[in-house]
Short mmCIF file of C-alpha atoms in Angstrom, two decimals:
data_model
loop_
_atom_site.label_atom_id
_atom_site.label_comp_id
_atom_site.label_asym_id
_atom_site.label_seq_id
_atom_site.Cartn_x
_atom_site.Cartn_y
_atom_site.Cartn_z
CA MET A 1249 27.19 -43.70 -77.61
CA LEU A 1250 26.52 -45.30 -74.79
CA ALA A 1251 23.01 -46.82 -74.32
CA ILE A 1252 23.40 -48.13 -70.57
CA GLN A 1253 25.75 -47.15 -67.75
CA THR A 1254 25.17 -47.63 -64.49
CA ASN A 1255 27.11 -46.35 -61.47
CA ASN A 1256 27.44 -48.42 -57.87
CA LEU A 1257 23.93 -49.92 -58.39
CA THR A 1258 22.65 -51.59 -55.61
CA LYS A 1259 19.69 -53.22 -54.30
CA ARG A 1260 19.38 -54.60 -51.13
CA TYR A 1261 16.16 -56.50 -49.58
CA GLY A 1262 16.95 -56.51 -45.53
CA ASP A 1263 20.71 -57.45 -44.89
CA ILE A 1264 20.93 -59.17 -48.24
CA ALA A 1265 22.38 -57.46 -51.23
CA ALA A 1266 20.78 -58.50 -54.50
CA VAL A 1267 23.12 -56.24 -57.05
CA ASP A 1268 26.28 -55.26 -55.19
CA GLY A 1269 27.70 -51.60 -56.42
CA LEU A 1270 27.33 -52.99 -60.09
CA SER A 1271 28.76 -50.53 -62.52
CA LEU A 1272 29.09 -51.34 -66.02
CA SER A 1273 28.60 -49.67 -69.19
CA VAL A 1274 27.13 -50.97 -72.97
CA GLU A 1275 27.09 -49.24 -76.14
CA GLU A 1276 24.05 -48.49 -78.57
CA GLY A 1277 23.29 -51.49 -80.71
CA GLU A 1278 25.32 -53.77 -78.62
CA LEU A 1279 23.66 -57.50 -77.34
CA PHE A 1280 25.02 -57.75 -73.96
CA ALA A 1281 24.40 -60.94 -71.82
CA LEU A 1282 24.39 -61.49 -68.09
CA LEU A 1283 25.43 -64.78 -66.87
CA GLY A 1284 25.23 -66.42 -63.06
CA VAL A 1285 23.71 -69.16 -61.30
CA ASN A 1286 20.53 -68.43 -59.43
CA GLY A 1287 19.97 -65.56 -57.17
CA ALA A 1288 23.39 -63.89 -58.94
CA GLY A 1289 21.41 -60.86 -59.53
CA LYS A 1290 20.59 -60.92 -62.79
CA THR A 1291 16.72 -60.09 -62.80
CA THR A 1292 16.77 -58.16 -60.38
CA THR A 1293 19.32 -55.91 -62.20
CA ILE A 1294 16.74 -55.95 -64.99
CA LYS A 1295 14.08 -54.98 -62.92
CA MET A 1296 15.96 -51.90 -62.04
CA LEU A 1297 17.01 -51.17 -65.38
CA SER A 1298 13.09 -51.35 -66.65
CA CYS A 1299 12.42 -49.01 -63.92
CA LEU A 1300 10.29 -51.95 -62.11
CA THR A 1301 11.99 -51.66 -58.78
CA ALA A 1302 14.15 -48.89 -57.38
CA PRO A 1303 17.71 -48.91 -56.76
CA SER A 1304 18.67 -49.04 -53.06
CA ASP A 1305 21.91 -47.24 -53.98
CA GLY A 1306 23.62 -45.83 -56.79
CA ASP A 1307 22.06 -45.16 -60.02
CA ALA A 1308 21.93 -46.00 -64.03
CA PHE A 1309 21.41 -43.98 -66.74
CA LEU A 1310 19.65 -45.35 -70.23
CA HIS A 1311 20.56 -43.19 -73.46
CA GLY A 1312 21.44 -40.23 -70.52
CA GLN A 1313 18.15 -40.54 -68.52
CA SER A 1314 18.55 -41.18 -64.76
CA ILE A 1315 16.03 -44.48 -63.84
CA CYS A 1316 15.99 -42.60 -60.22
CA LYS A 1317 14.98 -39.46 -61.44
CA ASN A 1318 13.34 -39.45 -65.16
CA PRO A 1319 11.54 -43.41 -65.16
CA GLU A 1320 8.78 -42.08 -67.48
CA ARG A 1321 11.16 -40.88 -70.00
CA ILE A 1322 12.74 -44.22 -70.14
CA LYS A 1323 9.54 -46.34 -70.12
CA PRO A 1324 9.14 -45.26 -73.81
CA ILE A 1325 12.39 -46.14 -75.21
CA ILE A 1326 12.97 -49.68 -73.81
CA ALA A 1327 11.04 -53.06 -73.66
CA VAL A 1328 10.54 -56.30 -71.63
CA SER A 1329 10.01 -59.55 -72.65
CA PRO A 1330 9.89 -61.37 -68.94
CA GLN A 1331 11.30 -64.38 -67.85
CA GLU A 1332 7.81 -66.12 -67.59
CA THR A 1333 5.66 -65.68 -70.89
CA ALA A 1334 3.83 -62.20 -70.58
CA ILE A 1335 0.78 -62.32 -72.88
CA ALA A 1336 -2.56 -62.01 -72.45
CA PRO A 1337 -4.11 -65.36 -72.55
CA GLY A 1338 -7.91 -64.39 -73.49
CA LEU A 1339 -6.59 -62.00 -76.57
CA SER A 1340 -5.82 -63.31 -80.28
CA VAL A 1341 -2.02 -63.06 -81.30
CA TYR A 1342 -3.40 -59.97 -83.14
CA GLU A 1343 -5.17 -58.45 -80.29
CA ASN A 1344 -1.82 -58.97 -77.93
CA LEU A 1345 0.15 -57.03 -80.83
CA GLU A 1346 -2.90 -54.19 -80.82
CA LEU A 1347 -3.07 -53.95 -76.83
CA ILE A 1348 0.80 -52.81 -77.29
CA CYS A 1349 0.37 -50.45 -80.02
CA GLY A 1350 -2.80 -48.95 -77.55
CA VAL A 1351 -0.30 -48.49 -74.65
CA TYR A 1352 2.34 -46.48 -76.64
CA GLY A 1353 -0.17 -44.43 -78.20
CA PHE A 1354 0.54 -45.20 -81.59
CA SER A 1355 -1.74 -44.24 -84.34
CA HIS A 1356 -4.20 -46.71 -86.40
CA GLU A 1357 -1.80 -46.46 -89.41
CA LYS A 1358 1.60 -47.22 -87.34
CA LYS A 1359 -0.08 -49.72 -85.31
CA ASN A 1360 -1.34 -51.68 -88.58
CA MET A 1361 2.59 -50.96 -90.10
CA LYS A 1362 3.72 -52.32 -86.79
CA ILE A 1363 1.94 -55.06 -86.47
CA LYS A 1364 2.53 -56.30 -90.59
CA GLU A 1365 6.54 -55.71 -89.23
CA LEU A 1366 6.65 -57.74 -86.65
CA THR A 1367 4.28 -60.28 -87.95
CA ASP A 1368 6.79 -60.89 -91.13
CA LEU A 1369 9.25 -60.71 -88.76
CA LEU A 1370 8.62 -63.65 -86.52
CA GLY A 1371 6.62 -65.48 -88.99
CA LEU A 1372 3.45 -64.79 -86.86
CA ASP A 1373 0.99 -64.72 -89.88
CA ALA A 1374 -0.72 -68.42 -89.70
CA ILE A 1375 -1.63 -67.73 -85.94
CA MET A 1376 -2.77 -64.32 -85.66
CA LYS A 1377 -6.58 -65.02 -84.99
CA ARG A 1378 -5.34 -67.97 -82.57
CA LYS A 1379 -6.30 -67.59 -78.98
CA ALA A 1380 -2.73 -66.48 -77.05
CA GLY A 1381 -3.33 -68.99 -74.16
CA LYS A 1382 -3.66 -71.97 -76.78
CA LEU A 1383 -0.46 -71.48 -78.12
CA SER A 1384 2.67 -73.74 -77.74
CA GLY A 1385 5.67 -72.53 -75.16
CA GLY A 1386 7.55 -71.66 -78.49
CA TRP A 1387 5.05 -69.78 -80.23
CA GLN A 1388 4.24 -67.77 -77.06
CA ARG A 1389 7.86 -66.57 -76.66
CA ARG A 1390 8.12 -65.56 -80.19
CA LEU A 1391 4.23 -63.29 -79.29
CA SER A 1392 6.42 -62.09 -75.91
CA ILE A 1393 9.17 -60.70 -77.87
CA ALA A 1394 6.90 -59.53 -80.69
CA MET A 1395 5.04 -57.63 -77.85
CA ALA A 1396 8.61 -56.17 -76.77
CA LEU A 1397 9.70 -55.15 -80.41
CA ILE A 1398 6.56 -53.54 -81.52
CA SER A 1399 7.04 -50.70 -79.65
CA GLU A 1400 10.48 -49.75 -81.46
CA PRO A 1401 12.62 -49.87 -78.25
CA LYS A 1402 15.98 -48.78 -78.07
CA ILE A 1403 16.94 -51.08 -75.72
CA LEU A 1404 15.17 -54.06 -75.78
CA PHE A 1405 15.69 -56.57 -72.37
CA LEU A 1406 15.08 -60.50 -72.71
CA ASP A 1407 14.85 -62.29 -69.63
CA GLU A 1408 15.71 -65.99 -70.05
CA PRO A 1409 13.68 -65.91 -73.38
CA THR A 1410 14.69 -69.60 -74.24
CA LEU A 1411 14.08 -70.91 -71.08
CA GLY A 1412 12.00 -74.37 -71.27
CA LEU A 1413 11.83 -74.32 -75.44
CA ASP A 1414 12.96 -77.28 -77.38
CA VAL A 1415 15.89 -77.23 -79.41
CA ILE A 1416 14.43 -76.17 -82.96
CA ALA A 1417 12.49 -73.33 -81.45
CA ARG A 1418 15.56 -72.47 -79.24
CA SER A 1419 17.21 -72.24 -82.44
CA GLU A 1420 14.61 -70.29 -84.44
CA LEU A 1421 14.39 -67.73 -81.48
CA TRP A 1422 18.49 -67.01 -81.86
CA ASP A 1423 17.90 -66.16 -85.45
CA ILE A 1424 15.47 -63.37 -84.28
CA ILE A 1425 17.54 -62.35 -81.77
CA ARG A 1426 20.86 -62.39 -84.29
CA SER A 1427 19.01 -60.31 -86.38
CA LEU A 1428 18.49 -57.60 -83.89
CA LYS A 1429 22.21 -57.20 -83.20
CA GLY A 1430 23.45 -53.50 -83.85
CA LYS A 1431 19.67 -52.61 -84.61
CA ILE A 1432 19.01 -52.13 -81.04
CA THR A 1433 20.32 -52.61 -77.75
CA VAL A 1434 19.77 -56.28 -76.23
CA ILE A 1435 20.38 -56.84 -72.38
CA LEU A 1436 20.39 -60.91 -72.26
CA THR A 1437 20.08 -63.11 -69.26
CA THR A 1438 20.31 -66.61 -69.73
CA HIS A 1439 21.43 -69.71 -68.45
CA TYR A 1440 22.49 -71.29 -71.40
CA MET A 1441 26.05 -70.85 -71.52
CA GLU A 1442 26.34 -71.29 -75.76
CA GLU A 1443 23.52 -69.19 -75.88
CA ALA A 1444 25.27 -66.28 -74.33
CA GLU A 1445 28.66 -67.61 -76.28
CA ALA A 1446 27.04 -67.47 -79.35
CA LEU A 1447 24.83 -64.35 -79.61
CA SER A 1448 26.39 -61.78 -77.38
CA ASP A 1449 28.89 -59.01 -78.33
CA ARG A 1450 30.19 -59.22 -74.64
CA ILE A 1451 29.09 -61.28 -71.16
CA GLY A 1452 28.88 -59.99 -67.86
CA ILE A 1453 29.10 -62.94 -65.20
CA MET A 1454 27.36 -62.12 -61.88
CA ARG A 1455 27.56 -64.10 -58.74
CA ASP A 1456 26.14 -62.81 -55.27
CA GLY A 1457 25.12 -59.50 -56.65
CA LYS A 1458 28.49 -58.63 -58.01
CA LEU A 1459 29.86 -58.62 -61.40
CA LEU A 1460 32.88 -60.89 -61.97
CA VAL A 1461 33.89 -60.48 -65.19
CA CYS A 1462 33.01 -58.24 -68.19
CA ASP A 1463 34.41 -59.37 -71.65
CA THR A 1464 33.90 -61.06 -74.94
CA ALA A 1465 32.99 -64.58 -74.88
CA GLU A 1466 37.10 -64.80 -75.96
CA GLY A 1467 37.91 -62.49 -73.25
CA VAL A 1468 35.88 -64.65 -70.60
CA LYS A 1469 37.73 -67.71 -71.71
CA ARG A 1470 41.41 -66.30 -71.76
CA THR A 1471 40.67 -64.36 -68.18
CA ALA A 1472 39.61 -68.39 -66.83
CA GLY A 1473 42.53 -70.17 -68.96
CA SER A 1474 39.89 -72.34 -70.74
CA ASP A 1475 38.89 -73.26 -74.10
CA SER A 1476 35.71 -74.52 -72.96
CA PHE A 1477 33.18 -71.34 -72.48
CA GLU A 1478 31.19 -73.42 -70.07
CA GLU A 1479 34.40 -74.34 -68.17
CA ALA A 1480 35.66 -70.70 -67.89
CA PHE A 1481 32.16 -69.56 -66.50
CA ILE A 1482 32.27 -72.56 -63.55
CA ARG A 1483 35.95 -71.43 -62.97
CA ILE A 1484 35.23 -67.85 -62.54
CA VAL A 1485 31.86 -68.34 -60.41
CA LYS A 1486 34.24 -70.85 -58.12
CA GLY A 1487 36.64 -68.43 -57.67
CA VAL A 1488 39.13 -71.04 -59.11
CA LYS A 1489 42.65 -68.96 -60.67
CA ALA A 1490 43.71 -69.64 -64.05
CA MET B 1277 -6.38 -44.00 -75.52
CA LYS B 1278 -3.62 -45.87 -73.74
CA MET B 1279 -5.86 -46.48 -70.75
CA LEU B 1280 -8.61 -47.48 -72.91
CA SER B 1281 -6.62 -49.71 -74.96
CA PHE B 1282 -6.02 -51.67 -71.54
CA ALA B 1283 -9.76 -51.12 -70.68
CA ASN B 1284 -10.52 -52.83 -73.89
CA ARG B 1285 -8.60 -55.55 -73.02
CA ASN B 1286 -10.01 -56.45 -69.72
CA ALA B 1287 -13.29 -56.13 -71.21
CA LYS B 1288 -12.37 -58.81 -73.56
CA GLU B 1289 -10.89 -61.16 -70.93
CA ILE B 1290 -13.82 -61.26 -68.83
CA LEU B 1291 -16.23 -61.28 -71.33
CA ARG B 1292 -14.50 -64.18 -73.03
CA ASP B 1293 -14.52 -66.40 -69.96
CA PRO B 1294 -17.63 -68.70 -69.85
CA LEU B 1295 -17.56 -68.53 -65.83
CA THR B 1296 -18.60 -65.28 -66.26
CA LEU B 1297 -21.89 -65.48 -68.39
CA LEU B 1298 -22.70 -68.63 -66.10
CA PHE B 1299 -22.12 -67.10 -62.66
CA GLY B 1300 -22.63 -63.41 -63.74
CA LEU B 1301 -25.54 -63.54 -65.26
CA GLY B 1302 -27.03 -67.27 -65.48
CA PHE B 1303 -26.93 -67.66 -61.80
CA PRO B 1304 -28.88 -64.35 -60.62
CA LEU B 1305 -31.49 -65.31 -63.73
CA ILE B 1306 -32.38 -69.22 -61.86
CA LEU B 1307 -32.29 -67.46 -58.35
CA LEU B 1308 -34.95 -65.14 -59.87
CA LEU B 1309 -36.71 -67.69 -61.12
CA LEU B 1310 -36.89 -70.50 -58.66
CA LEU B 1311 -37.80 -68.03 -56.53
CA SER B 1312 -40.58 -66.55 -58.27
CA ALA B 1313 -41.95 -69.97 -58.61
CA ILE B 1314 -41.76 -70.41 -54.95
CA GLN B 1315 -43.62 -66.96 -54.30
CA ALA B 1316 -46.27 -68.41 -56.60
CA SER B 1317 -47.00 -71.50 -54.80
CA ILE B 1318 -46.18 -70.33 -51.28
CA PRO B 1319 -46.68 -66.47 -51.30
CA VAL B 1320 -44.30 -64.42 -48.72
CA PRO B 1321 -43.99 -60.98 -48.69
CA LEU B 1322 -40.24 -61.07 -48.90
CA PHE B 1323 -40.45 -62.75 -52.26
CA GLU B 1324 -42.37 -60.35 -54.04
CA ILE B 1325 -41.25 -59.44 -57.13
CA GLU B 1326 -40.68 -55.62 -56.17
CA LYS B 1327 -38.80 -56.70 -53.25
CA LEU B 1328 -37.04 -59.88 -54.50
CA THR B 1329 -35.22 -58.20 -58.07
CA PRO B 1330 -33.27 -55.25 -56.11
CA GLY B 1331 -31.79 -58.46 -53.74
CA ILE B 1332 -31.05 -60.53 -56.85
CA VAL B 1333 -29.58 -57.53 -58.72
CA VAL B 1334 -27.37 -56.48 -55.97
CA PHE B 1335 -26.69 -60.62 -55.40
CA GLY B 1336 -25.37 -60.90 -59.02
CA LEU B 1337 -23.21 -58.00 -58.41
CA SER B 1338 -21.29 -59.23 -55.63
CA PHE B 1339 -19.77 -61.10 -58.96
CA MET B 1340 -18.40 -58.45 -60.30
CA THR B 1341 -15.93 -58.70 -57.22
CA LEU B 1342 -14.78 -62.30 -58.78
CA PHE B 1343 -14.45 -61.20 -62.07
CA SER B 1344 -12.07 -58.32 -61.69
CA GLY B 1345 -10.17 -59.59 -58.59
CA SER B 1346 -9.44 -62.90 -60.53
CA LEU B 1347 -8.65 -60.57 -63.52
CA ILE B 1348 -5.90 -58.66 -61.87
CA ALA B 1349 -4.69 -62.04 -59.42
CA LYS B 1350 -4.50 -63.51 -62.87
CA ASP B 1351 -2.45 -60.83 -64.54
CA ARG B 1352 -0.17 -60.68 -61.44
CA SER B 1353 0.79 -64.30 -61.39
CA SER B 1354 1.21 -64.15 -65.13
CA SER B 1355 3.84 -61.66 -65.87
CA LEU B 1356 1.75 -59.51 -68.12
CA LEU B 1357 1.60 -56.66 -65.58
CA GLN B 1358 5.31 -56.74 -64.92
CA ARG B 1359 5.77 -55.94 -68.77
CA LEU B 1360 2.86 -53.58 -68.60
CA TYR B 1361 4.70 -51.86 -65.76
CA THR B 1362 7.57 -50.97 -67.81
CA THR B 1363 5.30 -49.12 -70.35
CA PRO B 1364 4.25 -45.35 -70.67
CA LEU B 1365 0.95 -46.46 -68.59
CA THR B 1366 0.25 -44.59 -65.63
CA PRO B 1367 -1.11 -46.17 -61.92
CA LEU B 1368 -4.18 -44.24 -62.62
CA ASP B 1369 -3.93 -46.05 -66.07
CA PHE B 1370 -4.23 -49.11 -64.52
CA ILE B 1371 -6.83 -48.39 -61.51
CA LEU B 1372 -9.49 -46.94 -64.63
CA GLY B 1373 -8.51 -49.90 -66.84
CA TYR B 1374 -9.62 -52.58 -64.14
CA THR B 1375 -12.56 -50.42 -62.83
CA LEU B 1376 -14.54 -49.21 -66.10
CA PRO B 1377 -14.85 -52.23 -68.09
CA ILE B 1378 -16.63 -53.82 -65.25
CA LEU B 1379 -19.14 -50.86 -64.87
CA PRO B 1380 -20.99 -51.25 -68.45
CA PHE B 1381 -21.25 -55.35 -67.34
CA ALA B 1382 -22.65 -54.55 -64.17
CA VAL B 1383 -25.23 -52.13 -65.51
CA VAL B 1384 -26.39 -54.85 -68.31
CA GLN B 1385 -26.54 -57.34 -65.65
CA GLY B 1386 -28.90 -55.73 -63.36
CA ALA B 1387 -30.94 -54.40 -66.89
CA VAL B 1388 -31.44 -58.01 -67.53
CA CYS B 1389 -32.31 -59.32 -64.15
CA TYR B 1390 -34.97 -56.54 -64.38
CA VAL B 1391 -36.45 -57.37 -67.52
CA VAL B 1392 -36.59 -60.90 -66.50
CA ALA B 1393 -38.39 -59.73 -63.41
CA MET B 1394 -40.81 -57.74 -66.36
CA LEU B 1395 -41.63 -61.02 -67.61
CA LEU B 1396 -42.57 -62.06 -64.14
CA GLY B 1397 -44.95 -59.34 -63.18
CA LEU B 1398 -42.67 -56.47 -62.48
CA LYS B 1399 -44.38 -53.11 -63.74
CA LEU B 1400 -41.88 -51.10 -65.82
CA THR B 1401 -41.97 -47.26 -64.59
CA PRO B 1402 -39.58 -44.58 -64.75
CA ASN B 1403 -38.21 -45.64 -61.39
CA LEU B 1404 -37.36 -48.96 -62.29
CA LEU B 1405 -34.97 -47.00 -65.17
CA LEU B 1406 -33.57 -44.75 -62.13
CA ALA B 1407 -32.86 -47.99 -60.70
CA ILE B 1408 -31.00 -49.58 -63.05
CA VAL B 1409 -28.89 -46.06 -62.74
CA PHE B 1410 -28.57 -46.66 -59.14
CA ILE B 1411 -26.85 -49.79 -60.03
CA ILE B 1412 -23.60 -47.93 -61.22
CA PRO B 1413 -22.19 -46.57 -57.81
CA ILE B 1414 -23.18 -49.93 -56.14
CA SER B 1415 -21.17 -51.96 -58.31
CA LEU B 1416 -18.05 -49.25 -57.61
CA LEU B 1417 -18.52 -51.10 -54.34
CA TYR B 1418 -17.69 -54.46 -55.51
CA VAL B 1419 -15.32 -53.28 -58.28
CA ALA B 1420 -12.83 -51.60 -55.65
CA LEU B 1421 -13.37 -55.02 -53.58
CA GLY B 1422 -12.24 -57.23 -56.54
CA LEU B 1423 -9.24 -53.97 -56.97
CA LEU B 1424 -8.68 -54.34 -53.20
CA PHE B 1425 -8.46 -58.84 -52.80
CA GLY B 1426 -7.08 -59.09 -56.99
CA SER B 1427 -3.85 -56.59 -55.54
CA ILE B 1428 -3.11 -59.18 -52.40
CA LEU B 1429 -4.44 -62.82 -53.14
CA ASN B 1430 -3.56 -64.95 -56.15
CA ASP B 1431 -6.18 -66.31 -58.40
CA LYS B 1432 -7.41 -69.15 -56.34
CA GLN B 1433 -7.57 -67.33 -53.17
CA VAL B 1434 -9.67 -64.84 -55.09
CA GLY B 1435 -11.79 -67.82 -56.25
CA GLY B 1436 -12.13 -68.97 -52.42
CA ILE B 1437 -12.16 -65.28 -51.01
CA CYS B 1438 -14.39 -63.85 -53.94
CA GLY B 1439 -16.33 -66.31 -55.24
CA ALA B 1440 -17.58 -68.27 -52.07
CA LEU B 1441 -17.27 -66.22 -48.79
CA LEU B 1442 -17.80 -62.88 -50.35
CA THR B 1443 -21.16 -63.70 -52.51
CA ASN B 1444 -22.51 -65.69 -49.46
CA LEU B 1445 -21.79 -62.65 -47.13
CA SER B 1446 -23.36 -60.46 -49.39
CA ALA B 1447 -26.39 -62.45 -50.19
CA TRP B 1448 -27.06 -63.52 -46.23
CA LEU B 1449 -26.57 -59.97 -44.97
CA SER B 1450 -28.22 -58.35 -47.57
CA GLY B 1451 -32.21 -58.95 -46.34
CA THR B 1452 -32.93 -60.75 -49.90
CA TRP B 1453 -33.22 -64.36 -48.73
CA PHE B 1454 -34.62 -63.74 -44.93
CA ASP B 1455 -36.17 -60.87 -43.03
CA LEU B 1456 -33.40 -59.11 -41.10
CA GLU B 1457 -35.84 -58.00 -38.33
CA LEU B 1458 -36.67 -61.98 -37.94
CA VAL B 1459 -33.01 -62.63 -37.02
CA GLY B 1460 -32.52 -59.41 -34.89
CA GLY B 1461 -29.75 -59.22 -32.44
CA VAL B 1462 -26.15 -59.02 -33.10
CA PHE B 1463 -26.90 -60.37 -36.69
CA LYS B 1464 -28.94 -57.56 -37.73
CA ASN B 1465 -26.53 -54.89 -36.31
CA ILE B 1466 -23.66 -56.52 -38.24
CA ALA B 1467 -25.78 -56.63 -41.46
CA TYR B 1468 -26.56 -53.03 -40.96
CA ALA B 1469 -23.08 -52.00 -40.07
CA LEU B 1470 -21.86 -53.49 -43.49
CA PRO B 1471 -23.04 -52.19 -47.05
CA PHE B 1472 -24.66 -55.08 -48.66
CA VAL B 1473 -28.20 -55.03 -46.81
CA HIS B 1474 -27.77 -50.87 -47.81
CA ALA B 1475 -27.47 -51.55 -51.18
CA VAL B 1476 -30.33 -53.85 -51.19
CA GLU B 1477 -32.29 -51.24 -49.62
CA VAL B 1478 -31.35 -48.64 -52.47
CA GLU B 1479 -32.27 -50.16 -55.10
CA ARG B 1480 -35.90 -51.13 -53.58
CA ALA B 1481 -36.26 -47.78 -52.39
CA VAL B 1482 -35.70 -46.52 -55.76
CA LEU B 1483 -37.65 -48.90 -57.45
CA SER B 1484 -40.56 -47.67 -55.40
CA GLY B 1485 -40.14 -44.10 -56.16
CA GLU B 1486 -39.00 -43.32 -52.60
CA LEU B 1487 -35.65 -41.46 -53.27
CA SER B 1488 -35.43 -39.85 -49.61
CA ALA B 1489 -35.57 -43.31 -48.54
CA ALA B 1490 -32.65 -44.29 -50.68
CA LEU B 1491 -30.58 -41.70 -49.79
CA PRO B 1492 -29.30 -42.59 -46.14
CA HIS B 1493 -28.55 -46.31 -47.59
CA LEU B 1494 -26.96 -44.88 -50.26
CA LEU B 1495 -24.37 -42.86 -48.08
CA TRP B 1496 -23.62 -46.01 -46.45
CA VAL B 1497 -22.78 -47.58 -50.27
CA LEU B 1498 -20.73 -44.87 -51.07
CA GLY B 1499 -19.00 -44.45 -47.99
CA TYR B 1500 -17.72 -48.09 -48.11
CA SER B 1501 -17.18 -47.79 -51.79
CA LEU B 1502 -14.67 -44.61 -51.11
CA VAL B 1503 -13.02 -46.45 -48.36
CA SER B 1504 -12.43 -49.49 -50.08
CA LEU B 1505 -11.31 -47.61 -53.39
CA ALA B 1506 -8.74 -45.53 -51.29
CA ALA B 1507 -7.34 -49.09 -49.68
CA ALA B 1508 -7.44 -51.13 -53.39
CA VAL B 1509 -5.47 -48.17 -54.83
CA LEU B 1510 -2.98 -48.11 -52.23
CA LEU B 1511 -2.66 -51.75 -52.27
CA PHE B 1512 -2.35 -51.63 -56.04
CA LEU B 1513 0.32 -49.30 -55.80
CA ARG B 1514 2.08 -51.00 -53.07
CA GLN B 1515 2.25 -54.38 -54.75
CA MET B 1516 3.23 -52.27 -58.22
CA LYS B 1517 6.11 -50.75 -56.33
CA ARG B 1518 7.13 -54.27 -55.19
CA GLN B 1519 7.66 -55.31 -58.59
#
């Protein structure tokens, strides 16, 4: 079953097309990475798919619901972990998770169950009482992802989840993201080639708002005629023929 | 329920900021004590406790704009709002969630000012309790201004405009520190065209048991509150769509 299908999805700001006629489909449970240089249209795509911004043209369907016509039906089944860490800094880790349970209308029992589950999954137990604003960047990212996961989304958008993290924190987050594969659909944007290659089932490469390639990591390398994924990415973005 | 979770979070963020206690409660009380001490040495009719306290209460409320505006501006800059916009919270949930937590805080702040004023000689009357109730419509004005500024400015700009400019404007044009009749002219006309002096007059009239005298001033305050709230809602929704 398709989790996401976009048809000619377009977003214009004045004369500039940030996303230009994007048509792609993502299967349920797939981990799909969107790659591209700055301004390629990755974040704008995520903003449209998560109903944060309306498309100028085209439409997208998430589990069969239109982002243009039924955003209120989409919001309960998605979660977003934005590029910048989106946490309430004055609240403790526990209170941040409690906040998200509250805005999704969870019962007291369900809230306790989900907080326990996410605490175990992401290893947050030791920092539950600490103020979120005082945590290191790596722990804040973990909390941010926990806040996205706690609502039991069918589709999770991770916008550059490991940006600015050290090697260890990144590796730990990779393990967490890997553990989600097959359970929920994950749309990941990243600047790190090795991240996309290691984690993704398929990869879409964007430039100037257009989707240039959409394939597995191996398929992308074959298309570009390179053994290195990074080299393949550069060739595709620069338009070098294989 | 969903809105209350968000409102609860906002209340915690505001109350856990030490500046809230320092400026929201401490500063108005220091002014009340200081001006009462001056009054004890050099009596001035304007600084009599029955006239001074309502002015200090309204001055304290001007910090509510700073608190609500700063919180919204910080949330906008930190991406937390972006995350929350993708949840089932509705635009009304956001507006109420930012507005409601400030109101009890404003009432408590005003009540504490009146209690301290009682220690300085203000008599406990039913009118005093009514004056505390009338803090609610006045605080709505300041919360609406906070929502408005928080929707269009960043947190540093909110600090400058609401923390410095608005609190001073609200104080100078309120008839608390000096009698507007003494200045007269354009200054007085401007002051009476704005809501701040009317807010003080509402509290003074209610405190002295003259409810009919409070009504025209209350209409000024409510008028400004409704216009500010409508503008705040429109600007908040606009920045929400711009996400």
